[in-house]
CSV table of C-alpha atoms in Angstrom, one decimal:
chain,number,residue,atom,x,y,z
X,1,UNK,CA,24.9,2.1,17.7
X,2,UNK,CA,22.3,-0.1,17.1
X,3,UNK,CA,24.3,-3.6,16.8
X,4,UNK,CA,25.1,-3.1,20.5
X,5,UNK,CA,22.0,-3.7,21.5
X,6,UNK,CA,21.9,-7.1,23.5
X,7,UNK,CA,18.8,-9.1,25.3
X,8,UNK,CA,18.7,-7.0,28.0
X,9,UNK,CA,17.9,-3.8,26.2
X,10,UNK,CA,15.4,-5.2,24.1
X,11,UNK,CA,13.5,-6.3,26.5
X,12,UNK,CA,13.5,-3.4,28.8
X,13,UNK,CA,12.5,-1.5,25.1
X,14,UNK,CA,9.7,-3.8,24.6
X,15,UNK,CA,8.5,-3.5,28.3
X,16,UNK,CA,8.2,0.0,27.9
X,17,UNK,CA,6.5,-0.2,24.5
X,18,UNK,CA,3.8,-2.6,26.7
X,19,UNK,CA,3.7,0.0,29.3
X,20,UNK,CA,3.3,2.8,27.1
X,21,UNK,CA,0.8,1.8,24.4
X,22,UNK,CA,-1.0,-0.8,26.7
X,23,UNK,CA,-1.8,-4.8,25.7
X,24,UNK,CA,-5.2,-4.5,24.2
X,25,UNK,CA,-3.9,-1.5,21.7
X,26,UNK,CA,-0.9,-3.5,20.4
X,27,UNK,CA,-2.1,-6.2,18.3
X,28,UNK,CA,-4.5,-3.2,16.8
X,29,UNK,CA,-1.8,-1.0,16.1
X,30,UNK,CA,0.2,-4.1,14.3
X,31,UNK,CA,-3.2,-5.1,12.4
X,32,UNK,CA,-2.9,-1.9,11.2
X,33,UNK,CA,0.6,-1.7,10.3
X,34,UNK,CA,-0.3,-5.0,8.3
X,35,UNK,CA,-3.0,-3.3,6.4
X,36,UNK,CA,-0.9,-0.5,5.4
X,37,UNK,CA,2.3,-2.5,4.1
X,38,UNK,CA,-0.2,-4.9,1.7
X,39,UNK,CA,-2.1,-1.4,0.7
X,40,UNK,CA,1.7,-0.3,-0.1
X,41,UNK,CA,2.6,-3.1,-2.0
X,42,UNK,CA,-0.6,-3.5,-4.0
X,43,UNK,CA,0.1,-0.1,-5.0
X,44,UNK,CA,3.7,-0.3,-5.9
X,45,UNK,CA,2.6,-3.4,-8.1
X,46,UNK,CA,0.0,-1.2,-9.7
X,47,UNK,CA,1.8,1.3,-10.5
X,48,UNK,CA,4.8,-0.8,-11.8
X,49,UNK,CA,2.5,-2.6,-13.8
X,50,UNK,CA,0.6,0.7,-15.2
X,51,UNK,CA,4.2,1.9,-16.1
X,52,UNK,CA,5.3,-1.2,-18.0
X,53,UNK,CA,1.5,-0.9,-20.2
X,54,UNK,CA,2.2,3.1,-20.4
X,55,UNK,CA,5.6,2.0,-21.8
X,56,UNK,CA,4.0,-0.4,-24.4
X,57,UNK,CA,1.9,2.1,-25.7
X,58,UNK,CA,4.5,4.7,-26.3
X,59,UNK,CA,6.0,2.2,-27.9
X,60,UNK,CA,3.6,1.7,-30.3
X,61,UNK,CA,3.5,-2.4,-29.6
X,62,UNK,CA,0.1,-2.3,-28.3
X,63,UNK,CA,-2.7,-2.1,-30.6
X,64,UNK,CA,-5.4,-0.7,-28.5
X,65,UNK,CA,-7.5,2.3,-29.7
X,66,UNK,CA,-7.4,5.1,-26.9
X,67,UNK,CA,-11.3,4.7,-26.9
X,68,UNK,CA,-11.0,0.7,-25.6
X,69,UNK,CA,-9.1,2.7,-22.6
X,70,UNK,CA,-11.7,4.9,-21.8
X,71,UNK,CA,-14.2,2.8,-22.0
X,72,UNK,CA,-12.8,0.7,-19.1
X,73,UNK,CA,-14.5,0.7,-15.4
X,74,UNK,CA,-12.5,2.4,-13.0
X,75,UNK,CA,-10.3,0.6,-10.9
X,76,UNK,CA,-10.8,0.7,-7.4
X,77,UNK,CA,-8.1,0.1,-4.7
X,78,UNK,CA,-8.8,-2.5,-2.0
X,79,UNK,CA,-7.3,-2.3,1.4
X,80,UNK,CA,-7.1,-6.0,1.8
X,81,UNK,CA,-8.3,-9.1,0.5
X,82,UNK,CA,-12.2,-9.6,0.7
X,83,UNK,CA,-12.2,-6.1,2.7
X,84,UNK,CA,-14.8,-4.2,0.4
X,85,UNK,CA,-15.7,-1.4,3.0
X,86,UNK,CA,-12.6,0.4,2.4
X,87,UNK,CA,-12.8,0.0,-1.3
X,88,UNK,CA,-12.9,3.4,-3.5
X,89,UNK,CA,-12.7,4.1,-7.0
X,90,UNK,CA,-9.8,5.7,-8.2
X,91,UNK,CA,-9.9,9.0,-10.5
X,92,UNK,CA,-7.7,8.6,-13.3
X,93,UNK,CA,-6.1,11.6,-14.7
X,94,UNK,CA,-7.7,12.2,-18.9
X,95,UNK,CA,-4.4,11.1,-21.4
X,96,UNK,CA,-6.1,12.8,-24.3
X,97,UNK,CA,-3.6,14.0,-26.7
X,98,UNK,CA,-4.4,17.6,-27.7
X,99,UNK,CA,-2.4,18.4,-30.7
């Protein structure tokens, strides 16, 4: 359905888009979809990454005392390079094993 779209029909989409949403609002509304795919991928890299460390400790390869770990600074998730206004720490949940 979608591969028969031609140049016609695109353009008559995009002109409505325009019409619609207005010029001034349309680079704002993409600054903002840019914003939220790096704030996506940041956290899909962080969490991958936490997941692979997790992993290494379960596995017993890493020789860090749980105490090292909680005496880390939070980390804080940024929204964009060199954008500190949006910054927040980040509550980490407690991985104390209670035996």
């Amino acid at each position: 359905m979608l591969s028969n779209l031609r140049a016609p029909e695109i353009i008559l989409i995009l002109v409505v888009i325009v019409l619609l949403f207005g010029a001034k609002k349309l680079p704002d509304m993409a600054r903002s979809l840019g914003k939220s795919a790096r704030i996506l991928k940041s956290e899909a890299k962080a969490m991958k990454k936490d997941g692979d460390a997790d992993g290494g400790a379960a596995a017993g390869t890493s020789s860090e005392a749980p105490a090292d770990a909680a005496q880390q600074a939070p980390r804080t998730i940024q929204a964009a390079p060199g954008d500190v206004s949006s910054s927040r720490p980040v509550a980490e949940p407690n991985r104390t094993n209670q035996s």
